[in-house]
mmCIF file of C-alpha atoms and ligand atoms in Angstrom:
data_model
loop_
_atom_site.group_PDB
_atom_site.id
_atom_site.type_symbol
_atom_site.label_atom_id
_atom_site.label_comp_id
_atom_site.label_asym_id
_atom_site.label_seq_id
_atom_site.Cartn_x
_atom_site.Cartn_y
_atom_site.Cartn_z
ATOM 1 C CA MET A 1 0.000 0.000 0.000
ATOM 2 C CA LYS A 2 1.341 3.424 -0.963
ATOM 3 C CA VAL A 3 1.050 5.991 1.831
ATOM 4 C CA SER A 4 0.111 9.370 0.413
ATOM 5 C CA ARG A 5 -1.856 11.033 3.270
ATOM 6 C CA VAL A 6 -0.865 11.063 6.928
ATOM 7 C CA GLY A 7 -3.052 12.550 9.663
ATOM 8 C CA VAL A 8 -1.321 14.108 12.674
ATOM 9 C CA VAL A 9 -3.425 14.158 15.857
ATOM 10 C CA GLY A 10 -2.191 16.810 18.302
ATOM 11 C CA LEU A 11 -0.751 19.916 16.653
ATOM 12 C CA GLY A 12 1.457 21.076 19.545
ATOM 13 C CA GLY A 13 5.223 20.921 20.060
ATOM 14 C CA ILE A 14 6.092 17.485 18.679
ATOM 15 C CA GLY A 15 3.136 17.441 16.254
ATOM 16 C CA ARG A 16 4.726 20.373 14.443
ATOM 17 C CA VAL A 17 8.071 18.536 14.286
ATOM 18 C CA HIS A 18 6.325 15.503 12.755
ATOM 19 C CA ILE A 19 4.526 17.745 10.264
ATOM 20 C CA ALA A 20 7.894 19.157 9.116
ATOM 21 C CA GLY A 21 9.315 15.629 8.799
ATOM 22 C CA LEU A 22 6.291 14.354 6.869
ATOM 23 C CA ARG A 23 6.513 17.313 4.485
ATOM 24 C CA ARG A 24 10.107 16.367 3.724
ATOM 25 C CA LEU A 25 8.872 12.888 2.792
ATOM 26 C CA GLY A 26 6.417 14.361 0.300
ATOM 27 C CA VAL A 27 3.166 13.079 1.804
ATOM 28 C CA GLN A 28 0.030 15.189 2.158
ATOM 29 C CA VAL A 29 -0.369 16.160 5.817
ATOM 30 C CA HIS A 30 -3.775 16.334 7.505
ATOM 31 C CA GLY A 31 -4.281 17.390 11.116
ATOM 32 C CA TYR A 32 -6.646 17.455 14.046
ATOM 33 C CA ASP A 33 -6.308 19.063 17.481
ATOM 34 C CA ASP A 34 -9.039 19.386 20.076
ATOM 35 C CA ILE A 35 -8.230 23.094 20.426
ATOM 36 C CA PRO A 36 -9.707 25.057 17.460
ATOM 37 C CA ASP A 37 -6.938 27.685 17.641
ATOM 38 C CA ALA A 38 -4.260 25.003 17.180
ATOM 39 C CA ARG A 39 -6.152 23.794 14.085
ATOM 40 C CA SER A 40 -6.348 27.273 12.551
ATOM 41 C CA LYS A 41 -2.665 27.915 13.202
ATOM 42 C CA ALA A 42 -1.607 24.591 11.653
ATOM 43 C CA ASN A 43 -3.701 25.393 8.605
ATOM 44 C CA GLU A 44 -2.497 28.999 8.222
ATOM 45 C CA GLU A 45 1.146 28.562 9.216
ATOM 46 C CA LEU A 46 1.891 25.044 7.979
ATOM 47 C CA GLY A 47 -0.704 24.483 5.258
ATOM 48 C CA VAL A 48 -2.037 21.373 6.992
ATOM 49 C CA VAL A 49 -5.471 20.145 5.871
ATOM 50 C CA VAL A 50 -7.299 20.379 9.197
ATOM 51 C CA HIS A 51 -10.394 18.476 10.300
ATOM 52 C CA PRO A 52 -13.144 19.422 12.769
ATOM 53 C CA ASP A 53 -13.016 16.056 14.565
ATOM 54 C CA LEU A 54 -10.931 12.915 14.888
ATOM 55 C CA ALA A 55 -13.341 10.716 12.906
ATOM 56 C CA SER A 56 -13.132 13.001 9.890
ATOM 57 C CA LEU A 57 -9.320 12.989 10.030
ATOM 58 C CA ILE A 58 -9.176 9.196 10.283
ATOM 59 C CA ASP A 59 -11.531 8.908 7.337
ATOM 60 C CA ALA A 60 -9.334 11.110 5.153
ATOM 61 C CA VAL A 61 -5.914 9.488 5.636
ATOM 62 C CA ASP A 62 -3.918 6.272 5.154
ATOM 63 C CA VAL A 63 -1.918 6.517 8.395
ATOM 64 C CA VAL A 64 -2.621 8.273 11.718
ATOM 65 C CA ASP A 65 0.290 9.809 13.647
ATOM 66 C CA VAL A 66 -0.594 10.344 17.333
ATOM 67 C CA CYS A 67 1.205 13.355 18.889
ATOM 68 C CA THR A 68 -1.155 14.155 21.773
ATOM 69 C CA PRO A 69 -0.358 14.159 25.518
ATOM 70 C CA THR A 70 0.713 10.735 26.770
ATOM 71 C CA ASP A 71 -2.496 9.776 28.596
ATOM 72 C CA THR A 72 -4.526 10.344 25.411
ATOM 73 C CA HIS A 73 -2.368 8.205 23.069
ATOM 74 C CA ALA A 74 -4.404 5.041 23.593
ATOM 75 C CA ALA A 75 -7.829 6.519 22.824
ATOM 76 C CA ALA A 76 -6.695 8.245 19.611
ATOM 77 C CA ALA A 77 -4.621 5.267 18.441
ATOM 78 C CA LEU A 78 -7.412 2.759 19.172
ATOM 79 C CA ALA A 79 -9.933 4.831 17.211
ATOM 80 C CA ALA A 80 -7.585 4.813 14.215
ATOM 81 C CA ILE A 81 -6.718 1.103 14.493
ATOM 82 C CA ARG A 82 -10.392 0.131 14.763
ATOM 83 C CA ALA A 83 -11.022 2.075 11.566
ATOM 84 C CA GLY A 84 -8.323 0.000 9.865
ATOM 85 C CA ARG A 85 -5.582 2.627 9.833
ATOM 86 C CA SER A 86 -1.928 1.974 10.583
ATOM 87 C CA VAL A 87 -0.687 4.098 13.453
ATOM 88 C CA ILE A 88 2.509 5.894 14.381
ATOM 89 C CA CYS A 89 2.460 6.894 18.058
ATOM 90 C CA GLU A 90 4.755 9.226 19.966
ATOM 91 C CA LYS A 91 6.602 7.784 22.947
ATOM 92 C CA PRO A 92 5.655 6.572 25.500
ATOM 93 C CA LEU A 93 3.434 4.104 23.627
ATOM 94 C CA ALA A 94 0.771 4.689 26.309
ATOM 95 C CA ARG A 95 0.414 5.840 29.912
ATOM 96 C CA THR A 96 -0.281 2.333 31.299
ATOM 97 C CA LEU A 97 0.740 -1.207 30.406
ATOM 98 C CA GLY A 98 -2.935 -2.161 30.056
ATOM 99 C CA GLU A 99 -3.342 0.502 27.376
ATOM 100 C CA ALA A 100 -0.126 -0.582 25.628
ATOM 101 C CA ASP A 101 -1.282 -4.212 25.561
ATOM 102 C CA ALA A 102 -4.707 -3.176 24.242
ATOM 103 C CA LEU A 103 -3.056 -1.219 21.416
ATOM 104 C CA ILE A 104 -0.766 -4.087 20.416
ATOM 105 C CA ALA A 105 -3.647 -6.589 20.529
ATOM 106 C CA ALA A 106 -5.975 -4.293 18.550
ATOM 107 C CA ALA A 107 -3.364 -3.684 15.840
ATOM 108 C CA ASP A 108 -2.697 -7.424 15.544
ATOM 109 C CA GLU A 109 -6.430 -8.130 15.303
ATOM 110 C CA ALA A 110 -7.025 -5.402 12.712
ATOM 111 C CA GLY A 111 -3.948 -6.430 10.708
ATOM 112 C CA VAL A 112 -2.519 -2.903 10.739
ATOM 113 C CA ALA A 113 0.884 -1.576 11.758
ATOM 114 C CA LEU A 114 1.606 0.101 15.097
ATOM 115 C CA HIS A 115 4.892 2.009 15.354
ATOM 116 C CA VAL A 116 6.263 3.867 18.364
ATOM 117 C CA ALA A 117 8.396 6.961 17.839
ATOM 118 C CA HIS A 118 11.419 6.321 20.067
ATOM 119 C CA VAL A 119 13.426 8.867 18.096
ATOM 120 C CA VAL A 120 16.729 8.521 19.963
ATOM 121 C CA ARG A 121 17.453 5.363 17.947
ATOM 122 C CA PHE A 122 17.498 7.646 14.866
ATOM 123 C CA PHE A 123 19.962 10.289 16.120
ATOM 124 C CA PRO A 124 23.138 9.778 14.049
ATOM 125 C CA GLU A 125 25.600 9.370 16.939
ATOM 126 C CA TYR A 126 23.257 7.068 18.861
ATOM 127 C CA ALA A 127 22.614 4.975 15.736
ATOM 128 C CA ALA A 128 26.377 4.819 15.028
ATOM 129 C CA ALA A 129 27.041 3.718 18.604
ATOM 130 C CA ARG A 130 24.468 0.951 18.393
ATOM 131 C CA ALA A 131 25.933 -0.217 15.053
ATOM 132 C CA ALA A 132 29.420 -0.299 16.588
ATOM 133 C CA VAL A 133 28.186 -2.302 19.595
ATOM 134 C CA ALA A 134 26.249 -4.707 17.344
ATOM 135 C CA ALA A 135 29.433 -5.201 15.294
ATOM 136 C CA GLY A 136 31.210 -6.239 18.496
ATOM 137 C CA ARG A 137 33.499 -3.211 18.533
ATOM 138 C CA ILE A 138 33.403 -2.689 22.318
ATOM 139 C CA GLY A 139 33.119 -6.395 23.079
ATOM 140 C CA GLN A 140 30.434 -7.301 25.607
ATOM 141 C CA PRO A 141 28.671 -4.154 26.926
ATOM 142 C CA GLY A 142 29.308 -3.860 30.676
ATOM 143 C CA VAL A 143 28.528 -0.405 32.081
ATOM 144 C CA LEU A 144 26.286 2.148 30.358
ATOM 145 C CA ARG A 145 25.732 5.757 31.455
ATOM 146 C CA LEU A 146 23.082 7.918 29.805
ATOM 147 C CA THR A 147 21.922 11.417 30.720
ATOM 148 C CA ARG A 148 19.160 13.693 29.401
ATOM 149 C CA GLU A 149 18.823 17.060 31.088
ATOM 150 C CA GLY A 150 16.946 20.294 30.442
ATOM 151 C CA GLY A 151 14.702 22.862 32.047
ATOM 152 C CA MET A 152 11.124 22.308 33.185
ATOM 153 C CA PRO A 153 8.661 22.053 30.248
ATOM 154 C CA ASN A 154 5.769 24.440 30.417
ATOM 155 C CA PRO A 155 3.138 23.459 27.875
ATOM 156 C CA ASN A 156 -0.465 23.650 29.031
ATOM 157 C CA GLY A 157 0.249 22.018 32.370
ATOM 158 C CA TRP A 158 -0.176 18.368 31.397
ATOM 159 C CA TYR A 159 3.552 17.530 31.716
ATOM 160 C CA HIS A 160 3.269 18.649 35.342
ATOM 161 C CA ASP A 161 0.642 16.011 36.112
ATOM 162 C CA VAL A 162 2.350 12.644 36.631
ATOM 163 C CA ALA A 163 -0.965 10.868 36.116
ATOM 164 C CA ARG A 164 -0.963 12.282 32.570
ATOM 165 C CA SER A 165 2.725 12.391 31.572
ATOM 166 C CA ALA A 166 4.316 9.684 33.792
ATOM 167 C CA GLY A 167 6.629 12.463 34.958
ATOM 168 C CA ILE A 168 10.347 12.891 34.393
ATOM 169 C CA ILE A 169 10.883 9.107 34.256
ATOM 170 C CA GLY A 170 8.027 8.237 31.904
ATOM 171 C CA ASP A 171 8.472 11.268 29.694
ATOM 172 C CA VAL A 172 12.220 11.975 29.555
ATOM 173 C CA MET A 173 14.151 9.019 30.954
ATOM 174 C CA ILE A 174 12.131 6.601 28.825
ATOM 175 C CA HIS A 175 14.176 7.743 25.789
ATOM 176 C CA ASP A 176 17.353 6.396 27.407
ATOM 177 C CA ILE A 177 15.593 3.374 28.902
ATOM 178 C CA ASP A 178 14.721 2.322 25.361
ATOM 179 C CA PHE A 179 18.225 3.053 24.126
ATOM 180 C CA ALA A 180 19.958 1.207 27.001
ATOM 181 C CA ARG A 181 17.765 -1.792 26.254
ATOM 182 C CA TRP A 182 18.739 -1.605 22.561
ATOM 183 C CA ILE A 183 22.408 -1.645 23.535
ATOM 184 C CA ALA A 184 22.446 -4.168 26.393
ATOM 185 C CA GLY A 185 19.178 -6.120 26.083
ATOM 186 C CA ASP A 186 16.276 -6.845 28.399
ATOM 187 C CA VAL A 187 16.154 -5.423 31.902
ATOM 188 C CA VAL A 188 15.424 -7.643 34.905
ATOM 189 C CA ARG A 189 15.746 -5.221 37.848
ATOM 190 C CA VAL A 190 15.257 -1.464 38.357
ATOM 191 C CA TYR A 191 16.189 0.793 41.251
ATOM 192 C CA ALA A 192 15.348 4.516 41.068
ATOM 193 C CA ARG A 193 15.551 7.640 43.191
ATOM 194 C CA THR A 194 13.984 11.026 42.487
ATOM 195 C CA LEU A 195 14.159 14.564 43.838
ATOM 196 C CA ARG A 196 10.950 16.538 44.316
ATOM 197 C CA PRO A 197 11.060 20.287 44.696
ATOM 198 C CA ALA A 198 8.825 22.041 47.201
ATOM 199 C CA GLY A 199 5.957 23.809 45.415
ATOM 200 C CA PRO A 200 2.867 23.111 43.322
ATOM 201 C CA TYR A 201 4.435 20.536 40.986
ATOM 202 C CA ASN A 202 3.383 17.073 42.168
ATOM 203 C CA GLY A 203 6.298 15.154 40.708
ATOM 204 C CA ALA A 204 10.055 14.865 40.593
ATOM 205 C CA THR A 205 12.319 17.178 38.623
ATOM 206 C CA HIS A 206 15.358 14.916 38.758
ATOM 207 C CA ALA A 207 15.615 11.144 38.515
ATOM 208 C CA TYR A 208 18.328 8.518 38.699
ATOM 209 C CA ALA A 209 17.803 4.856 37.778
ATOM 210 C CA LEU A 210 20.018 1.816 37.892
ATOM 211 C CA LEU A 211 18.978 -0.896 35.431
ATOM 212 C CA THR A 212 20.287 -4.442 35.666
ATOM 213 C CA HIS A 213 20.178 -6.157 32.290
ATOM 214 C CA ALA A 214 19.629 -9.912 31.880
ATOM 215 C CA SER A 215 23.139 -10.033 30.373
ATOM 216 C CA GLY A 216 24.613 -8.735 33.656
ATOM 217 C CA ALA A 217 25.358 -5.280 32.211
ATOM 218 C CA ILE A 218 24.230 -2.279 34.259
ATOM 219 C CA SER A 219 22.917 1.091 33.076
ATOM 220 C CA HIS A 220 23.052 4.327 35.074
ATOM 221 C CA LEU A 221 20.394 6.747 33.808
ATOM 222 C CA THR A 222 19.932 10.372 34.825
ATOM 223 C CA ALA A 223 17.048 12.558 33.637
ATOM 224 C CA SER A 224 16.443 16.081 34.751
ATOM 225 C CA TRP A 225 14.089 19.028 34.425
ATOM 226 C CA ALA A 226 16.269 20.846 36.956
ATOM 227 C CA ARG A 227 18.777 22.378 34.522
ATOM 228 C CA THR A 228 17.054 25.740 34.812
ATOM 229 C CA GLY A 229 18.220 28.368 32.329
ATOM 230 C CA ALA A 230 20.796 26.084 30.703
ATOM 231 C CA SER A 231 20.616 24.399 27.314
ATOM 232 C CA PHE A 232 19.265 20.888 26.860
ATOM 233 C CA ARG A 233 22.030 18.272 26.829
ATOM 234 C CA THR A 234 22.302 14.536 26.432
ATOM 235 C CA SER A 235 25.216 12.159 26.784
ATOM 236 C CA PHE A 236 26.148 8.494 26.792
ATOM 237 C CA GLU A 237 29.136 6.369 27.709
ATOM 238 C CA PHE A 238 29.173 2.688 26.826
ATOM 239 C CA SER A 239 32.016 0.617 28.271
ATOM 240 C CA GLY A 240 32.569 -2.925 27.120
ATOM 241 C CA SER A 241 35.165 -5.632 27.473
ATOM 242 C CA GLN A 242 37.172 -4.269 24.521
ATOM 243 C CA GLY A 243 36.432 -0.581 24.093
ATOM 244 C CA MET A 244 34.419 2.482 24.978
ATOM 245 C CA LEU A 245 32.100 4.958 23.251
ATOM 246 C CA ASP A 246 31.597 8.392 24.767
ATOM 247 C CA TYR A 247 29.233 11.104 23.483
ATOM 248 C CA ALA A 248 27.854 14.410 24.735
ATOM 249 C CA THR A 249 25.965 17.108 22.868
ATOM 250 C CA ASP A 250 28.191 19.771 24.471
ATOM 251 C CA GLN A 251 31.623 18.228 23.841
ATOM 252 C CA ARG A 252 33.795 18.291 20.742
ATOM 253 C CA PRO A 253 34.217 15.953 19.022
ATOM 254 C CA LEU A 254 30.710 14.777 19.774
ATOM 255 C CA LEU A 255 31.539 11.083 19.676
ATOM 256 C CA ARG A 256 34.824 9.870 21.170
ATOM 257 C CA THR A 257 35.962 6.295 21.131
ATOM 258 C CA ALA A 258 38.630 4.088 22.571
ATOM 259 C CA PRO A 259 40.288 2.762 20.476
ATOM 260 C CA PRO A 260 39.937 5.776 18.095
ATOM 261 C CA ASP A 261 37.520 5.599 15.141
ATOM 262 C CA LEU A 262 35.820 2.549 16.526
ATOM 263 C CA ALA A 263 32.296 3.926 15.982
ATOM 264 C CA HIS A 264 32.709 4.220 12.239
ATOM 265 C CA ALA A 265 33.281 0.492 12.077
ATOM 266 C CA GLY A 266 29.513 0.272 12.533
ATOM 267 C CA GLY A 267 28.797 2.158 9.296
ATOM 268 C CA PRO A 268 28.486 5.738 8.095
ATOM 269 C CA MET A 269 26.890 8.398 10.279
ATOM 270 C CA LEU A 270 24.001 9.825 8.261
ATOM 271 C CA ASP A 271 23.156 13.389 9.123
ATOM 272 C CA GLU A 272 19.384 13.233 8.506
ATOM 273 C CA ASP A 273 16.827 14.922 10.765
ATOM 274 C CA PRO A 274 16.020 12.053 13.167
ATOM 275 C CA TRP A 275 12.267 12.732 13.130
ATOM 276 C CA ALA A 276 12.171 12.596 9.328
ATOM 277 C CA ALA A 277 14.359 9.468 9.481
ATOM 278 C CA GLU A 278 12.005 7.643 11.868
ATOM 279 C CA LEU A 279 8.914 8.632 9.873
ATOM 280 C CA ARG A 280 10.624 7.491 6.647
ATOM 281 C CA GLU A 281 11.369 4.089 8.213
ATOM 282 C CA PHE A 282 7.812 3.697 9.596
ATOM 283 C CA LEU A 283 6.120 4.669 6.315
ATOM 284 C CA ALA A 284 8.430 2.348 4.357
ATOM 285 C CA ALA A 285 7.452 -0.525 6.695
ATOM 286 C CA ILE A 286 3.748 0.255 6.237
ATOM 287 C CA GLU A 287 4.338 0.140 2.482
ATOM 288 C CA GLY A 288 5.792 -3.377 2.836
ATOM 289 C CA GLY A 289 9.427 -2.599 3.630
ATOM 290 C CA PRO A 290 11.579 -4.022 6.425
ATOM 291 C CA THR A 291 10.592 -4.030 10.095
ATOM 292 C CA PRO A 292 11.734 -0.725 11.649
ATOM 293 C CA ARG A 293 14.577 -0.642 14.168
ATOM 294 C CA VAL A 294 12.033 -0.006 16.958
ATOM 295 C CA THR A 295 8.769 -1.906 17.368
ATOM 296 C CA ALA A 296 5.628 -1.494 19.453
ATOM 297 C CA HIS A 297 6.911 -4.361 21.611
ATOM 298 C CA ASP A 298 10.048 -2.314 22.302
ATOM 299 C CA GLY A 299 7.789 0.601 23.255
ATOM 300 C CA ARG A 300 5.838 -1.659 25.604
ATOM 301 C CA ALA A 301 9.072 -2.953 27.184
ATOM 302 C CA ALA A 302 10.422 0.595 27.721
ATOM 303 C CA LEU A 303 7.129 1.570 29.345
ATOM 304 C CA ALA A 304 7.272 -1.463 31.685
ATOM 305 C CA ILE A 305 10.782 -0.458 32.795
ATOM 306 C CA ALA A 306 9.771 3.204 33.260
ATOM 307 C CA LEU A 307 6.740 2.238 35.364
ATOM 308 C CA ALA A 308 8.937 -0.074 37.459
ATOM 309 C CA ALA A 309 11.332 2.861 37.997
ATOM 310 C CA LEU A 310 8.424 5.065 39.101
ATOM 311 C CA GLU A 311 7.377 2.348 41.539
ATOM 312 C CA SER A 312 10.932 1.982 42.867
ATOM 313 C CA ALA A 313 11.219 5.738 43.384
ATOM 314 C CA GLU A 314 7.943 5.664 45.351
ATOM 315 C CA THR A 315 8.742 2.654 47.529
ATOM 316 C CA GLY A 316 12.523 3.012 47.873
ATOM 317 C CA ARG A 317 12.910 -0.646 46.879
ATOM 318 C CA ALA A 318 14.318 -2.242 43.735
ATOM 319 C CA VAL A 319 11.670 -3.718 41.427
ATOM 320 C CA ASP A 320 12.210 -7.017 39.628
ATOM 321 C CA LEU A 321 10.743 -7.351 36.172
ATOM 322 C CA PRO A 322 9.448 -10.922 35.962
ATOM 323 C CA PRO A 323 9.222 -12.533 32.520
ATOM 324 C CA ALA A 324 5.430 -12.039 32.540
ATOM 325 C CA ALA A 325 5.907 -8.266 32.826
ATOM 326 C CA ASN A 326 8.645 -8.245 30.223
ATOM 327 C CA PRO A 327 7.492 -10.786 27.660
ATOM 328 C CA PHE A 328 9.208 -9.445 24.579
ATOM 329 C CA PRO A 329 12.870 -10.310 23.978
ATOM 330 C CA GLY A 330 15.255 -7.381 23.524
ATOM 331 C CA SER A 331 16.796 -6.622 20.188
ATOM 332 C CA ALA A 332 20.281 -6.037 21.606
ATOM 333 C CA PRO A 333 23.077 -8.079 20.074
ATOM 334 C CA SER A 334 23.053 -11.595 21.466
ATOM 335 C CA PRO A 335 26.437 -12.998 22.531
ATOM 336 C CA ALA A 336 26.496 -14.987 19.270
ATOM 337 C CA GLU A 337 26.185 -11.734 17.294
ATOM 338 C CA VAL A 338 29.032 -10.047 19.162
ATOM 339 C CA VAL A 339 32.228 -10.526 17.224
ATOM 340 C CA SER A 340 35.610 -10.159 18.928
ATOM 341 C CA VAL A 341 38.013 -7.663 17.374
HETATM 342 N N1 NAD B 401 10.067 12.202 20.673
HETATM 343 C C1 NAD B 401 10.322 13.346 21.254
HETATM 344 O O1 NAD B 401 11.430 13.848 21.201
HETATM 345 C C2 NAD B 401 9.204 14.055 21.969
HETATM 346 C C3 NAD B 401 9.344 15.412 22.297
HETATM 347 C C4 NAD B 401 8.298 16.054 22.911
HETATM 348 C C5 NAD B 401 7.135 15.347 23.212
HETATM 349 N N2 NAD B 401 7.036 14.038 22.918
HETATM 350 C C6 NAD B 401 5.798 13.299 23.223
HETATM 351 O O2 NAD B 401 4.790 13.778 22.341
HETATM 352 C C7 NAD B 401 3.531 13.876 23.010
HETATM 353 C C8 NAD B 401 3.027 15.318 22.910
HETATM 354 O O3 NAD B 401 3.934 16.205 23.497
HETATM 355 P P1 NAD B 401 3.983 17.780 23.098
HETATM 356 O O4 NAD B 401 5.184 18.346 23.733
HETATM 357 O O5 NAD B 401 3.810 17.930 21.625
HETATM 358 O O6 NAD B 401 2.675 18.321 23.851
HETATM 359 P P2 NAD B 401 1.924 19.708 23.577
HETATM 360 O O7 NAD B 401 1.151 19.995 24.814
HETATM 361 O O8 NAD B 401 2.888 20.724 23.065
HETATM 362 O O9 NAD B 401 0.941 19.381 22.364
HETATM 363 C C9 NAD B 401 -0.125 18.465 22.481
HETATM 364 C C10 NAD B 401 -1.258 18.910 21.552
HETATM 365 O O10 NAD B 401 -2.265 17.903 21.574
HETATM 366 C C11 NAD B 401 -3.551 18.550 21.673
HETATM 367 N N3 NAD B 401 -4.460 17.585 22.291
HETATM 368 C C12 NAD B 401 -4.593 17.255 23.596
HETATM 369 N N4 NAD B 401 -5.483 16.253 23.755
HETATM 370 C C13 NAD B 401 -5.939 15.962 22.516
HETATM 371 C C14 NAD B 401 -6.882 15.025 22.012
HETATM 372 N N5 NAD B 401 -7.488 14.146 22.835
HETATM 373 N N6 NAD B 401 -7.118 15.002 20.686
HETATM 374 C C15 NAD B 401 -6.494 15.887 19.851
HETATM 375 N N7 NAD B 401 -5.587 16.786 20.266
HETATM 376 C C16 NAD B 401 -5.303 16.817 21.585
HETATM 377 C C17 NAD B 401 -3.291 19.791 22.499
HETATM 378 O O11 NAD B 401 -4.292 20.765 22.291
HETATM 379 C C18 NAD B 401 -1.927 20.216 21.988
HETATM 380 O O12 NAD B 401 -2.029 21.099 20.888
HETATM 381 C C19 NAD B 401 3.784 13.379 24.431
HETATM 382 O O13 NAD B 401 3.432 12.023 24.541
HETATM 383 C C20 NAD B 401 5.284 13.551 24.642
HETATM 384 O O14 NAD B 401 5.844 12.603 25.534
HETATM 385 C C21 NAD B 401 8.033 13.391 22.287
#
């Protein structure tokens, strides 16, 4: 099936980024937002074909791209799936595991695709690092460190409601949870701590999590909304039995390796806008191409780990992820795939 019309639901911050990416891919972009002003702006400023309600949008397009607040992903995605449309959904796949399971089951039943937009896998340095690890260039991954830090978001209040956004862990850290799992495989235990500021915000602004992977590797994750007034930054450091990859958005060169030039062994670093790159891969899959590098099952697994981290931060105890809560195998390189250099 050729995809020629994509409908974006939610015309806010990330919806506008998706619209720009979809335009680059040459598809006709339709849109719906439950705020009329957001619809008019998307039509006037971006030339999006806007619709007065969700049903009309779904009717008009081949694929629905859900970019609404996290707690509303499931309802919009289910409406599209039940109408026989393939769906692209922003991360997290849903606010709860029950919703995530319902989405996966509904898509399977309807025979349509369900893709989750974990965009970090499409950032050039992150993709190069994963390719280098998969090629065995650092040997067996042992210790991973990932950080993602910025100021407090301030859009319409919903980020500030943990019941809606899943807070700093479910909204921000989940990017690196997914990436750590892509590098080192499934996670069996999570321990997390958070800091909560005094004031009206009911959640944490800073979070730390320690993930234990089934392979024995450990990941240290830090996510923060406490970097007030400073620029957004991310970083990673992956240490393995035979080498190390080290990246930060505010260091030069961005990606450092030991031994030198190890990352490029994984393939060329393509400098494409990561949002356009993920949308290209999802649309190609819907048109019959290869399975994308991130699946809905990966999105479900990242959500399970994030919710376990939230629970650990609440209780102060580590949370084990039993096989029943983590039923989908990771796509990290298996030991057989890891080649010694
Ligand atoms: N991948 C990334 O890098 C990235 C970045 C930012 C946000 N996100 C994710 O994208 C989602 C949206 O975040 P955002 O920053 O764009 O939020 P936002 O508040 O800027 O925009 C959300 C838009 O959705 C609209 N909306 C709300 N409920 C709706 C409904 N039921 N139907 C239709 N429209 C509705 C709002 O009016 C608003 O215009 C969240 O799940 C967030 O976690 C991902």
